[in-house]
Every structure is written in C-alpha cells, then in structure tokens.
PDB file of C-alpha atoms and ligand atoms in Angstrom:
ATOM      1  CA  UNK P  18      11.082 -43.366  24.244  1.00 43.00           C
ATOM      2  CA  UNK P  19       8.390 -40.830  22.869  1.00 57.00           C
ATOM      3  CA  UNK P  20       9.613 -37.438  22.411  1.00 68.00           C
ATOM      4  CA  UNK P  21       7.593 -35.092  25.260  1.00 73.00           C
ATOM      5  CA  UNK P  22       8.337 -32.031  22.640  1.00 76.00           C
ATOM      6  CA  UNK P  23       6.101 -33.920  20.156  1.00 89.00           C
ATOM      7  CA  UNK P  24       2.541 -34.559  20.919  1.00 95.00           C
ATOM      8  CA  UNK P  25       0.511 -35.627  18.292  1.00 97.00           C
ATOM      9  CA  UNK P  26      -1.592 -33.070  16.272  1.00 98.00           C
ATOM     10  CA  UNK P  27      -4.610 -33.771  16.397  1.00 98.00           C
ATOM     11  CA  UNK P  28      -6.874 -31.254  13.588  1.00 98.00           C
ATOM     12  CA  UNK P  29     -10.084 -30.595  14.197  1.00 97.00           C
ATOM     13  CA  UNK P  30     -13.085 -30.799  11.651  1.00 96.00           C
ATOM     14  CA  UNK P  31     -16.346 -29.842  12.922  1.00 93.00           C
ATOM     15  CA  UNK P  32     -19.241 -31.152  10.802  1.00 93.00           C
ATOM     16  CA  UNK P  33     -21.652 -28.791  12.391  1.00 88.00           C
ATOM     17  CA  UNK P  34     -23.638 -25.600  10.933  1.00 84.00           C
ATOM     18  CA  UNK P  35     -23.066 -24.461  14.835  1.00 77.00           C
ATOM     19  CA  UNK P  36     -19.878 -25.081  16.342  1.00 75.00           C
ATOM     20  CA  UNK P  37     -18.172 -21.849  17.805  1.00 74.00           C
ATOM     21  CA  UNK P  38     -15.126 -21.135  15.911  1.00 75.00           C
ATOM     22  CA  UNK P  39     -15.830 -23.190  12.858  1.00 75.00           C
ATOM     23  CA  UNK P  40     -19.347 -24.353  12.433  1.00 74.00           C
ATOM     24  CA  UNK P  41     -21.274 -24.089   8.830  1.00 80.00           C
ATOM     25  CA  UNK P  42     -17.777 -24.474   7.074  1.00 85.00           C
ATOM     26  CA  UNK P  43     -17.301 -28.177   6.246  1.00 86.00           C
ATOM     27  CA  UNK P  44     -20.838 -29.546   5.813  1.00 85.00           C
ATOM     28  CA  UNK P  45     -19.939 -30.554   2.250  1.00 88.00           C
ATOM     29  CA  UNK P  46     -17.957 -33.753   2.224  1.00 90.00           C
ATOM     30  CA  UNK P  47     -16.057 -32.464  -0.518  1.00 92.00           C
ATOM     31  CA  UNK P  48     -15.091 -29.265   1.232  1.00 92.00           C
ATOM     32  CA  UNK P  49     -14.446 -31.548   4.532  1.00 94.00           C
ATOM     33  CA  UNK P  50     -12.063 -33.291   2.325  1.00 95.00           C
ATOM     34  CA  UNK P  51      -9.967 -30.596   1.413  1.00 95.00           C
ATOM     35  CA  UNK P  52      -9.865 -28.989   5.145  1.00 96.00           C
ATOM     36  CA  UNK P  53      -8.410 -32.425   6.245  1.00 97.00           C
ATOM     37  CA  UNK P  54      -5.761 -32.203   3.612  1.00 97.00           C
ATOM     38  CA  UNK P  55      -4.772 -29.322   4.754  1.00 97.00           C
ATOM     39  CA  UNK P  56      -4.724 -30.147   8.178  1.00 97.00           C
ATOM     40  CA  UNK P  57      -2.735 -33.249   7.123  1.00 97.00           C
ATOM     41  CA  UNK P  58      -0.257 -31.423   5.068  1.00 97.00           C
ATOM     42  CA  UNK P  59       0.643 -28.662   7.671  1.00 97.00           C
ATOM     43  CA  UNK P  60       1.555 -31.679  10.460  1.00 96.00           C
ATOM     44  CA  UNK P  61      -1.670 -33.266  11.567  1.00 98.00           C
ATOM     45  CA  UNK P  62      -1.468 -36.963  12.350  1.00 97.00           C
ATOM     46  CA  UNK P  63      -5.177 -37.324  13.592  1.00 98.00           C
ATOM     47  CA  UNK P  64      -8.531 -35.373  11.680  1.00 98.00           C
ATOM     48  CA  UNK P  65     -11.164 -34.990  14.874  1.00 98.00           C
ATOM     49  CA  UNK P  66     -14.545 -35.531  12.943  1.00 97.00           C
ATOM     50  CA  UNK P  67     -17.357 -34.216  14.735  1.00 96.00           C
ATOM     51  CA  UNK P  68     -21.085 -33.942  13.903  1.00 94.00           C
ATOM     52  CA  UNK P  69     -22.531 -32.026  17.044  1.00 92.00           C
ATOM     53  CA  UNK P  70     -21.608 -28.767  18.381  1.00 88.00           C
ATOM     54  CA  UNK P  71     -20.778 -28.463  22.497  1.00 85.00           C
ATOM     55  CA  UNK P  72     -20.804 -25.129  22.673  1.00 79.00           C
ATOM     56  CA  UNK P  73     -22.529 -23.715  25.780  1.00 75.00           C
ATOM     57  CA  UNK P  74     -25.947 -23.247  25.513  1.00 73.00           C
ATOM     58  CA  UNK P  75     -25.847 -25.649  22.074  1.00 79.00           C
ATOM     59  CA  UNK P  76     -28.967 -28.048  21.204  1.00 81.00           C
ATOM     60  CA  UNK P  77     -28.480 -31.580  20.658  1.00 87.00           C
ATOM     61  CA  UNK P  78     -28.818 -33.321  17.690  1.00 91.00           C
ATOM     62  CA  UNK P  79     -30.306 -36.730  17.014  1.00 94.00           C
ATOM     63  CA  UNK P  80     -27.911 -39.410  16.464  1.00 95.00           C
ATOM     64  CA  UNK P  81     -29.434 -40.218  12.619  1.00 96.00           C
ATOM     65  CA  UNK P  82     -28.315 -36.158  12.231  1.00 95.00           C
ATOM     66  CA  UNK P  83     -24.907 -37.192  13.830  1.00 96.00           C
ATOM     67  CA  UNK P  84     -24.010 -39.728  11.668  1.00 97.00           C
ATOM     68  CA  UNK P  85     -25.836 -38.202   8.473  1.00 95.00           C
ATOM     69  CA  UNK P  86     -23.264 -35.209   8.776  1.00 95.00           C
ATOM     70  CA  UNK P  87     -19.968 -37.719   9.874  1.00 96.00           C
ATOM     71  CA  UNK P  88     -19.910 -40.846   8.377  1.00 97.00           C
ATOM     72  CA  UNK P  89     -19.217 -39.383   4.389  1.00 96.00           C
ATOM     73  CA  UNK P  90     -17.192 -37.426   5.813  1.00 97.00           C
ATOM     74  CA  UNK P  91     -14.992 -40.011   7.853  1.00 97.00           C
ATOM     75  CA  UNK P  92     -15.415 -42.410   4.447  1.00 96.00           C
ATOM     76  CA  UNK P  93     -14.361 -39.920   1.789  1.00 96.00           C
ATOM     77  CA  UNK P  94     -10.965 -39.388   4.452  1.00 96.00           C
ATOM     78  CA  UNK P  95     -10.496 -43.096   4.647  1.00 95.00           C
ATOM     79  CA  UNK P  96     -10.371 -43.247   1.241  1.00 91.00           C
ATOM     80  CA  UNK P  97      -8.284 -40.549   0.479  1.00 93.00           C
ATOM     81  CA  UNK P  98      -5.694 -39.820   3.064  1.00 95.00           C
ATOM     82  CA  UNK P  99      -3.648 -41.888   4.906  1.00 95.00           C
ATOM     83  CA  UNK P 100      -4.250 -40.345   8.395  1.00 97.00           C
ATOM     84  CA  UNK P 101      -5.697 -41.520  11.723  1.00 98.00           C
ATOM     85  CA  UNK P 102      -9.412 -40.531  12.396  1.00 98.00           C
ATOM     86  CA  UNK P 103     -11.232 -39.839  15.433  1.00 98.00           C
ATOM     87  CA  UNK P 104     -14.230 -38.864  16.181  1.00 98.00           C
ATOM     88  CA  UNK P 105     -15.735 -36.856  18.695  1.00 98.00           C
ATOM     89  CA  UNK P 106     -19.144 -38.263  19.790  1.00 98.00           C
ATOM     90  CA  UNK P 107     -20.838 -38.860  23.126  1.00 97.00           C
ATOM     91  CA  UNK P 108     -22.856 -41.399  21.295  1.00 98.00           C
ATOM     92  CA  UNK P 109     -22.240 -45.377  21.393  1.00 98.00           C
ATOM     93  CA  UNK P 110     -24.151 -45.995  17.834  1.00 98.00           C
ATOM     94  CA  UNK P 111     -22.123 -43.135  16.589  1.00 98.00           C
ATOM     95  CA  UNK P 112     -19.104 -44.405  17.567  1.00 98.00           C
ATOM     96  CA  UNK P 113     -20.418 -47.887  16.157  1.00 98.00           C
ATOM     97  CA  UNK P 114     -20.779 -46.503  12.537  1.00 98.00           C
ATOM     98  CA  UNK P 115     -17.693 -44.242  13.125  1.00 98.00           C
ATOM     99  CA  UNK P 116     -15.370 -47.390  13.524  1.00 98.00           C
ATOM    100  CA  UNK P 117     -16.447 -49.375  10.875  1.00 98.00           C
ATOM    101  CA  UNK P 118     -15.705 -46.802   8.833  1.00 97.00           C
ATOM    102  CA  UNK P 119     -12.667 -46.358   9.563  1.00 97.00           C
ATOM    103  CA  UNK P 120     -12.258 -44.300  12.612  1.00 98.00           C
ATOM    104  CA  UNK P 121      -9.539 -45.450  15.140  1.00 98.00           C
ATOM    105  CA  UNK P 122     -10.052 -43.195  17.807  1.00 98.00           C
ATOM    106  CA  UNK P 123     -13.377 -42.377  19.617  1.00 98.00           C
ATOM    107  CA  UNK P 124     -12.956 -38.966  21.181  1.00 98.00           C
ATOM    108  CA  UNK P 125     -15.761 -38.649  23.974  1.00 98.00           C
ATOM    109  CA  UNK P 126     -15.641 -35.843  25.632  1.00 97.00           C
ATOM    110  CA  UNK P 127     -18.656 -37.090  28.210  1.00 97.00           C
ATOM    111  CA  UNK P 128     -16.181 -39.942  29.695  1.00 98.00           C
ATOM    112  CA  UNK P 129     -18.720 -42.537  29.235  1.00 98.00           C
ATOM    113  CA  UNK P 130     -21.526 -40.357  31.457  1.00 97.00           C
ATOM    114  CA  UNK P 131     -23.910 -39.713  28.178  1.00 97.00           C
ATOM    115  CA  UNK P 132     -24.345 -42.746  26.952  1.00 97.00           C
ATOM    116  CA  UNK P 133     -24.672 -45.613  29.136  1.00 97.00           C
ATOM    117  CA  UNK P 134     -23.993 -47.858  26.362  1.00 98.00           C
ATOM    118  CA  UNK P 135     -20.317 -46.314  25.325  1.00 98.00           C
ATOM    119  CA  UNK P 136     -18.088 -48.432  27.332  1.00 98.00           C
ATOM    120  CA  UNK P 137     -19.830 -51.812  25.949  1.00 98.00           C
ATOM    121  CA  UNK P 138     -19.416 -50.508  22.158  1.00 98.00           C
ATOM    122  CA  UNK P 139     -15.679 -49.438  23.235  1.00 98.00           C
ATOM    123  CA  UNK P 140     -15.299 -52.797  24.871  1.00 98.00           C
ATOM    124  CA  UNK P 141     -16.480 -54.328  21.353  1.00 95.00           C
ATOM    125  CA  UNK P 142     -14.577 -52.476  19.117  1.00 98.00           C
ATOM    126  CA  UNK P 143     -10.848 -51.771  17.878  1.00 96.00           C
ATOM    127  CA  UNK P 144     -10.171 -48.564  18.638  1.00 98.00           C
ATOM    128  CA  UNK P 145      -8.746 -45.940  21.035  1.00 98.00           C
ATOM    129  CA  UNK P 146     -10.767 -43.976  23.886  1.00 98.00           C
ATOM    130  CA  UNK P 147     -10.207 -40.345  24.294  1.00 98.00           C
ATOM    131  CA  UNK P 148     -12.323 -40.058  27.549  1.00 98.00           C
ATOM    132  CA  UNK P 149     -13.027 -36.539  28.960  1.00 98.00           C
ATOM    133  CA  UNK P 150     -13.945 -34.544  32.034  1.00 98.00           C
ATOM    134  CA  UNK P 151     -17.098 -33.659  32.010  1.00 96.00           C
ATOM    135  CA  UNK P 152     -20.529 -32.909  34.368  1.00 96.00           C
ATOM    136  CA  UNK P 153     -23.203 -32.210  31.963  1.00 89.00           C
ATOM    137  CA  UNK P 154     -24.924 -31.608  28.594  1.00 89.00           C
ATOM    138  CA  UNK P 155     -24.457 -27.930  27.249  1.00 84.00           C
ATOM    139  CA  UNK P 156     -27.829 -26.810  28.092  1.00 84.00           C
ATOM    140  CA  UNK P 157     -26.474 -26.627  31.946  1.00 83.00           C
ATOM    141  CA  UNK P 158     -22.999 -26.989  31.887  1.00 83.00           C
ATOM    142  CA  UNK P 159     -22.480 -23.916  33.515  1.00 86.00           C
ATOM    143  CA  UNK P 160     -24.143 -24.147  37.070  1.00 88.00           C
ATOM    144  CA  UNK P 161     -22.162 -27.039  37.123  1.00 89.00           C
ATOM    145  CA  UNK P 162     -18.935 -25.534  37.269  1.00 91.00           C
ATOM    146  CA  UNK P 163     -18.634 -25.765  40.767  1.00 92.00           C
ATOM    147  CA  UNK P 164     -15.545 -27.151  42.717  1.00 95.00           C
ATOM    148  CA  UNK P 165     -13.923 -26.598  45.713  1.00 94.00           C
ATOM    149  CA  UNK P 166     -10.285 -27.570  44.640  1.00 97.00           C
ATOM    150  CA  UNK P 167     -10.961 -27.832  40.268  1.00 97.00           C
ATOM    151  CA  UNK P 168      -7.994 -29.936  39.963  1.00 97.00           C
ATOM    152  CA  UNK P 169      -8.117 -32.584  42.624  1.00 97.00           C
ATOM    153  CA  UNK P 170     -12.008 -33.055  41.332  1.00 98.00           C
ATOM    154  CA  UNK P 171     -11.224 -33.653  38.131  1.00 98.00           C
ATOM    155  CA  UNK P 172      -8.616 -36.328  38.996  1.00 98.00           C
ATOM    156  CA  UNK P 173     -11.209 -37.972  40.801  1.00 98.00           C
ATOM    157  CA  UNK P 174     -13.995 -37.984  38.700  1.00 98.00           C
ATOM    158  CA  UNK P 175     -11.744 -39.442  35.514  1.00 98.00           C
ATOM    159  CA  UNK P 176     -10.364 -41.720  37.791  1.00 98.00           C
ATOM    160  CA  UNK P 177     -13.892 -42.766  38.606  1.00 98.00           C
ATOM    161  CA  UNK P 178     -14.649 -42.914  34.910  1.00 98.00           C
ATOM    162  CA  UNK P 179     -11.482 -44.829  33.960  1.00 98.00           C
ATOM    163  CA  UNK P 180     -11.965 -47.360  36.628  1.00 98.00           C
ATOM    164  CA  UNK P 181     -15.904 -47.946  35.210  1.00 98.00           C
ATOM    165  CA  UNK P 182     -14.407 -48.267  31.637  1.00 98.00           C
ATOM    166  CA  UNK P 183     -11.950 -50.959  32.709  1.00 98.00           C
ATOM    167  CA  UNK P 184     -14.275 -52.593  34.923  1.00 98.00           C
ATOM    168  CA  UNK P 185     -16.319 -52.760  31.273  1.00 98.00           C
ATOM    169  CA  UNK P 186     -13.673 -54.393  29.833  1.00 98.00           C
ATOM    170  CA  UNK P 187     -11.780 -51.957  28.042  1.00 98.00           C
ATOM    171  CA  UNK P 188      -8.508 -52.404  28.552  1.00 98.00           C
ATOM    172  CA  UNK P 189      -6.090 -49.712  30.270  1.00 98.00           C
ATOM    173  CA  UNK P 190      -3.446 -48.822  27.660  1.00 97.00           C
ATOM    174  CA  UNK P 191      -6.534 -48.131  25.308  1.00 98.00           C
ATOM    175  CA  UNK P 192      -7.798 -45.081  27.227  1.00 98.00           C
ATOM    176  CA  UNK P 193      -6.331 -41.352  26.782  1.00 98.00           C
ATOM    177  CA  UNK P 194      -7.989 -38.577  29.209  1.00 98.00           C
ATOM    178  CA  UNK P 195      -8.536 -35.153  28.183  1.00 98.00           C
ATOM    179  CA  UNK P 196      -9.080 -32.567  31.314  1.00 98.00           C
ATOM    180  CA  UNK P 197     -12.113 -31.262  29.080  1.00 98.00           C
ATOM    181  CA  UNK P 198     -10.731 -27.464  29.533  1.00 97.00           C
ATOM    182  CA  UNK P 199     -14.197 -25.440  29.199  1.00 95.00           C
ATOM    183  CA  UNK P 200     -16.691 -28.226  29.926  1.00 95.00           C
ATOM    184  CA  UNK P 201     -18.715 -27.342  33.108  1.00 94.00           C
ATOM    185  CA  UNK P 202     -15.392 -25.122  34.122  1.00 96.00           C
ATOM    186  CA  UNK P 203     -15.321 -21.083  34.645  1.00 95.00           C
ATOM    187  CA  UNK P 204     -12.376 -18.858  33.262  1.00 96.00           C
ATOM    188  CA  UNK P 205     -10.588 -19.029  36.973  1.00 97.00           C
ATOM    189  CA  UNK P 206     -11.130 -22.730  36.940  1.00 97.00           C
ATOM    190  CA  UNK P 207      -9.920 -23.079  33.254  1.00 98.00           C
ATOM    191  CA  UNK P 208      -6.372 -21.727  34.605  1.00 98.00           C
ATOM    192  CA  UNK P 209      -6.424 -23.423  37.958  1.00 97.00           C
ATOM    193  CA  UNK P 210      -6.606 -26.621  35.736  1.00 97.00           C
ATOM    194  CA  UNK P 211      -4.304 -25.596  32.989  1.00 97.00           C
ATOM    195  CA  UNK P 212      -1.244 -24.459  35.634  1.00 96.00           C
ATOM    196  CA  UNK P 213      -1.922 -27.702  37.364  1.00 96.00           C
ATOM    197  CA  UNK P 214      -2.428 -30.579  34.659  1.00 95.00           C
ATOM    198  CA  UNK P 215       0.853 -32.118  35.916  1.00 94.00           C
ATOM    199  CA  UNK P 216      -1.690 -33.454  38.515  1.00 96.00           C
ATOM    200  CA  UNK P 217      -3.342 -35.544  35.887  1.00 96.00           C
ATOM    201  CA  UNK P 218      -0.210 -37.771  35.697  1.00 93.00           C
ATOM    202  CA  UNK P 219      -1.579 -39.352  38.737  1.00 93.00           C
ATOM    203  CA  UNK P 220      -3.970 -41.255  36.356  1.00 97.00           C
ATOM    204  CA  UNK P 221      -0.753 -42.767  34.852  1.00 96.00           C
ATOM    205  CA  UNK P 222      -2.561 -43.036  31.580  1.00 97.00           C
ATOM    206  CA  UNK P 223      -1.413 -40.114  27.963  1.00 97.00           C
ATOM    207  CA  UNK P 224      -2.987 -36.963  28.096  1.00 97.00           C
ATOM    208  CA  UNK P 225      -4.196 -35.335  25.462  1.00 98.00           C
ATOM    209  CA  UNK P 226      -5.879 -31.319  25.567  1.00 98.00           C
ATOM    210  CA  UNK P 227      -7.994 -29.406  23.868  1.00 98.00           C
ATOM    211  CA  UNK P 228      -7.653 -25.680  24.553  1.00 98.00           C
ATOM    212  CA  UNK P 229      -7.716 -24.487  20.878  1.00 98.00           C
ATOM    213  CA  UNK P 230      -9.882 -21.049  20.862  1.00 97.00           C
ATOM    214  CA  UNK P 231     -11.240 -21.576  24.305  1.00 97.00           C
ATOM    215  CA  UNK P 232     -12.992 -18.533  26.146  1.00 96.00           C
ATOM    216  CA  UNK P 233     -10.587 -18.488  28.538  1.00 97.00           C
ATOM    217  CA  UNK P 234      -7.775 -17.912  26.074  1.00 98.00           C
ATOM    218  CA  UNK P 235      -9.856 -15.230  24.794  1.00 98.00           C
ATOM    219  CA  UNK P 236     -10.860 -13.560  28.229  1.00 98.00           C
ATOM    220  CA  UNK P 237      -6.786 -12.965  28.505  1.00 98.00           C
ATOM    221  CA  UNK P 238      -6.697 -11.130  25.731  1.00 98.00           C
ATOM    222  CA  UNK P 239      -9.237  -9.084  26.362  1.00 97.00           C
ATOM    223  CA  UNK P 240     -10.900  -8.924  29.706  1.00 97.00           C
ATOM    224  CA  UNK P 241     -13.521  -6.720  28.290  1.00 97.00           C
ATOM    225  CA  UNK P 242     -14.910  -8.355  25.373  1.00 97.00           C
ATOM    226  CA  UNK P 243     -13.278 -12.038  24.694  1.00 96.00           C
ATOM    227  CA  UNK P 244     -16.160 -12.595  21.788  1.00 94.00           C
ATOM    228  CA  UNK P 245     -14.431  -9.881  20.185  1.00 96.00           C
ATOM    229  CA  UNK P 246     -11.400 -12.173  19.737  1.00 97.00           C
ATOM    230  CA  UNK P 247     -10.902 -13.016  15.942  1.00 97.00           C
ATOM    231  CA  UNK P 248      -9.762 -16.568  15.735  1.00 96.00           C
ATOM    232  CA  UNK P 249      -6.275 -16.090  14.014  1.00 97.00           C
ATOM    233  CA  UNK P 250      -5.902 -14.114  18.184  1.00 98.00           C
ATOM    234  CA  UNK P 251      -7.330 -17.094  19.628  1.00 98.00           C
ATOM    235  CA  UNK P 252      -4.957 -19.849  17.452  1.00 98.00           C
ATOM    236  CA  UNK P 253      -1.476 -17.565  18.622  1.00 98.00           C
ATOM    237  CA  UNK P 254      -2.868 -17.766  22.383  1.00 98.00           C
ATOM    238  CA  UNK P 255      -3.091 -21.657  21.880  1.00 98.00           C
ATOM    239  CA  UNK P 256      -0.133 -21.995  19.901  1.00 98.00           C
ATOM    240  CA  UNK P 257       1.836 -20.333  23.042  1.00 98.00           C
ATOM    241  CA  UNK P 258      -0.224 -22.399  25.596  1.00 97.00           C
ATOM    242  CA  UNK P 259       0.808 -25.544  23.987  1.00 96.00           C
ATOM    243  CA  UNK P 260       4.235 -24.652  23.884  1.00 95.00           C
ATOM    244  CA  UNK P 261       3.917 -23.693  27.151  1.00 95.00           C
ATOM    245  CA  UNK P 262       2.334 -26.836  28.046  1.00 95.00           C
ATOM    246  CA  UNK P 263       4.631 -29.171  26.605  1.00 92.00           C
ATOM    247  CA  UNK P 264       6.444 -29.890  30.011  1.00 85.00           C
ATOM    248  CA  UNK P 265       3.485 -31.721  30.888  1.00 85.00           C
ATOM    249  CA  UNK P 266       4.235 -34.606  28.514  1.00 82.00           C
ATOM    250  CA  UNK P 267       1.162 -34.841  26.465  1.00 94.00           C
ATOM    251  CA  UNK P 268       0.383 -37.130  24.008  1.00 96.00           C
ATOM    252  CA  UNK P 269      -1.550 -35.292  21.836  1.00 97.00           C
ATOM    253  CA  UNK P 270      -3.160 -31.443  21.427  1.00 98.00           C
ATOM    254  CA  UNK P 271      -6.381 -31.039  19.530  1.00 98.00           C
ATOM    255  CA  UNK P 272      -6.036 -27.666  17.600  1.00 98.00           C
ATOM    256  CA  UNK P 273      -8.458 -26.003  14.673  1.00 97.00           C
ATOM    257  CA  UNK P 274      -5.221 -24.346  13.494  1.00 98.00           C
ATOM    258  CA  UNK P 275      -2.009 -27.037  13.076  1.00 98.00           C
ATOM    259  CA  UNK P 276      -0.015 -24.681  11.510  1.00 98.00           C
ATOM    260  CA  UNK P 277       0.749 -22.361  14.092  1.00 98.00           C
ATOM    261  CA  UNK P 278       0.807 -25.283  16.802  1.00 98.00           C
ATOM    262  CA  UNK P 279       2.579 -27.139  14.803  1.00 97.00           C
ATOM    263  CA  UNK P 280       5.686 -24.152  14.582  1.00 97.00           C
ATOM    264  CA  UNK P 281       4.888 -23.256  17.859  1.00 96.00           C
ATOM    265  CA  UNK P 282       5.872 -26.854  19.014  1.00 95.00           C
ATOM    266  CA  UNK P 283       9.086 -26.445  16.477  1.00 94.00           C
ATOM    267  CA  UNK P 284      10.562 -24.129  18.090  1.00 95.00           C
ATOM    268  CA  UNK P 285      10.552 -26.036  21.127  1.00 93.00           C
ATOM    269  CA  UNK P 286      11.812 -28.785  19.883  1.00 91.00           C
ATOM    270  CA  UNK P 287      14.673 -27.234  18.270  1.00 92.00           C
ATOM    271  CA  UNK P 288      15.770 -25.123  21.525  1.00 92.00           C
ATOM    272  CA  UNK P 289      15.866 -28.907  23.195  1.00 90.00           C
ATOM    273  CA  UNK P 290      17.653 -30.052  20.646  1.00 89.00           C
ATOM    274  CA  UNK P 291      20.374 -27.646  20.694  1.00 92.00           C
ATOM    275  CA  UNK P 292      20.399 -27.570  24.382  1.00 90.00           C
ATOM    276  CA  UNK P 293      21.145 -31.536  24.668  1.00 90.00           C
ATOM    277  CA  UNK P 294      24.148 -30.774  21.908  1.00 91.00           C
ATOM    278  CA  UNK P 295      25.868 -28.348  24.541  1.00 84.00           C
TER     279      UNK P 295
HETATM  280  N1  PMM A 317     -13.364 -29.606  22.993  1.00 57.43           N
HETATM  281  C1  PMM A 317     -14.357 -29.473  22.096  1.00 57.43           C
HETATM  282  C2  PMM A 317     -14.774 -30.577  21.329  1.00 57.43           C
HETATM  283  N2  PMM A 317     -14.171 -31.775  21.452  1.00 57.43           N
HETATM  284  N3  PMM A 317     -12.540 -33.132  22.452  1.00 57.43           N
HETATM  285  C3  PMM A 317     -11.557 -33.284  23.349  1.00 57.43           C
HETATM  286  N4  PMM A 317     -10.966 -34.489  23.474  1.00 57.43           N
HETATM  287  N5  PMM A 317     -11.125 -32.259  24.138  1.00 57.43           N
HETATM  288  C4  PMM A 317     -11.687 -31.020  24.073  1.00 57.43           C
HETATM  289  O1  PMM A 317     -11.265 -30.128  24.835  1.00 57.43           O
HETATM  290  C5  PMM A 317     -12.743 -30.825  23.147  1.00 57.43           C
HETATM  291  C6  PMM A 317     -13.147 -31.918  22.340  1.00 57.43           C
HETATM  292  C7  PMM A 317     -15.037 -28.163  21.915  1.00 57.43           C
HETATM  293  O2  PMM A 317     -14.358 -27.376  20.986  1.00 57.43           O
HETATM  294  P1  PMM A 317     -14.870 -26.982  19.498  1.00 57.43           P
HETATM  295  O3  PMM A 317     -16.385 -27.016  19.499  1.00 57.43           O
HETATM  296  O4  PMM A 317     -14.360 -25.604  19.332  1.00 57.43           O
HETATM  297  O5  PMM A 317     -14.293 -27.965  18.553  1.00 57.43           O
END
C-alpha cells in the first residue's frame, strides 16, 4: 500500500529566462545540473524540466527554442543522476525529443488541448502523462476563469480529457491529473478548488499538484500587495498547504523548494507514525 503521508517530490527546474519565481537562473546546463542535485539531495524523486514559461500574460516560444533550452539539460541529468525526469511541455515534438532522452514523465499542463498531436506521441511512447486542467494559452487565460461551480467543472473537463486520451490509446494507469491550481482560475477559485480536491478522486486516477509560489498563496499573505511576497514567504505557505493537503492522498507535489516540503511532509509523517504506535 503507498503511504498517503508520502507523495512524491517532484523539483522543479525552469529552463526559462522568464518564468515567475525562477526564470533566468538555470539556462546554463551546467548550472541546471547542480540545481537538480540539489533538488535530488534534499528529497526530490522527480526534476520537472521545463523550457517555456506559463506565467500569465507570458509569450510563447517556438518549439526549436523549447527543446534548444531542455534537451542538454534533460541529457546532462540522465547522465549524471539517477532520478526520474519529467518534463513540462504542451508540445508533442517536445515531448518526442524529451523521451528519448531520457524523460519518463511528460508533464502537460494543457491536458492534451494544445497540441492536437500529444495523445498520439503519448500513445507511442514509454512514459507517464501528467495531464492538467486547463482553458487556454497565457495570453488569455484570465477571462477564462469563469465557472459557475470551479470544482465540479474541472472534474468534468479532465474527465473529458482523460476519456479522449484513452480513447487515443493511452492506457489508464499511465495518466496522473493535476487540478492546474492558477491556470485560467481567480484567487477565490484557487481556494474553492484547493478545499475541495477530494472531489478529484472521482477520476479514480493519482493526483498530483502544483501550488508551489502560486498568487493565491501570496494574496493570503498579503491582501495588499502579494508581488511583494519574497519567495522563501511563498515556499513556507506551500510547505503548510501541502501538509495540509496530504489527506487528499496525492501522489506527487511539484515544489521549487523540496526542502521545506520535504520537512513539512516529515513532520506529518512522524505525528502518523506515533499516532498508529498508541
Ligand atoms: N504549474 C506551473 C508549471 N507546470 N505542472 C503541473 N503539473 N502543475 C502545475 O500546477 C504547474 C506545472 C507553473 O508554475 P512555475 O512557472 O512557477 O513553474
């Protein structure tokens, strides 16, 4: 039986001279190489490789750029660490060039709406599929973010999603969804999702969430100004969410910071512990 106090850690390493909380920083293969270490070394089990920023508002990159920033990237971790990689593309050749080499895990957080080729190269290839909710390109994600019941509609639309990428051929116990906490989805709605994500067990299929540094963390903190919030702020308000959140079951939580997730999710696991002793 998998232990529901122990997701997998999933680290994140954005490729990107834009992303929000970490963008220009690990350009350099070399530099990429040490971040994953470290992820690795403080608890990680998967690297997230990424190559274009979803920030709102972000432009899209070409996928030549995509794989020009990922693919040394994902090649100098394969041959360096012995550690799962994903990588987080909406692309299908991306994901192509990802798995060959050696990426186990595409992370697309467009559930197969992007590209219309996804499912076929996920069909083709040997690998896991993260598949997330989501509406719509950062350029408009936010007039999208309209729902009348956030929860129920994102149920539905994965569900939709999951039942396209089976129809596709990709078989069931391949496929982990991801709620896609800040894609197309306001503050209110961000919560509304979070404090019902037991709703998402419907599916029947691992969960795995990505809240790490979100607005809507930052918004608690303060109301007033949440771009204010320094990112060691934002990693303690996900460190506490995911220990929060680990009723839910999940199989895995992508975080920028493992550390603190990773003692966050320690101290769980040790109060479980000692209550099943008493
Ligand atoms: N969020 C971002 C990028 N990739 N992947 C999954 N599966 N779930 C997410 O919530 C998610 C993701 C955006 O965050 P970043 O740009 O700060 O990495």
């Amino acid at each position: 039986m998998t232990d529901w106090t122990r997701p997998l850690l999933m680290g994140v390493l954005n490729v990107t001279p834009d992303s929000f909380s970490d963008g220009g920083q690990f350009l350099d293969p070399a530099r990429a190489l040490e971040q994953a270490s470290m992820l690795s070394a403080q608890g990680a089990q998967i690297i997230d490789v990424g190559g274009e920023s979803t920030r709102p508002g972000a432009v899209r990159v070409t996928p030549a750029e995509e794989q020009a920033r990922i693919l040394p990237v994902i090649k100098a971790i394969t041959g360096e660490l012995s550690i799962t990689i994903s990588v987080d593309t909406m692309n299908a050749a991306t994901a192509r060039k990802a798995v060959k080499a050696g990426a186990k895990i595409v992370n697309d957080i467009s559930g197969g709406l992007s590209d219309p080729q996804m499912f076929a190269a996920i069909q083709d290839l040997d690998c896991k599929y993260v598949l997330g909710h989501w509406r719509g390109h950062a350029d408009k994600m936010e007039s999208m973010a309209q729902y009348s019941d956030v929860a129920r509609e994102v149920v539905a639309e994965l569900a939709e999603q999951v039942a396209m990428a089976v129809a596709s051929g990709i078989s069931r116990d391949r496929i982990v969804v991801d709620p896609g906490l800040g894609f197309a989805k306001d503050i209110y709605q961000n919560w509304d999702l979070v404090n019902r994500l037991d709703e998402l067990e419907q599916l029947g299929l691992p969960v795995l969430v990505g809240a790490s540094r979100k607005g809507f963390l930052a918004h608690a903190l303060s109301a007033q100004d949440p771009a204010s919030v320094s990112m060691p702020r934002r990693d303690v308000a996900t460190a506490v969410l995911t220990a929060l959140l680990l009723q839910r079951k999940l199989w895995g939580v992508r975080v920028h910071d493992v550390q603190s997730t990773s003692d966050a999710i320690a101290i769980v696991s040790s109060l479980k512990n000692f209550q099943e002793t008493k």
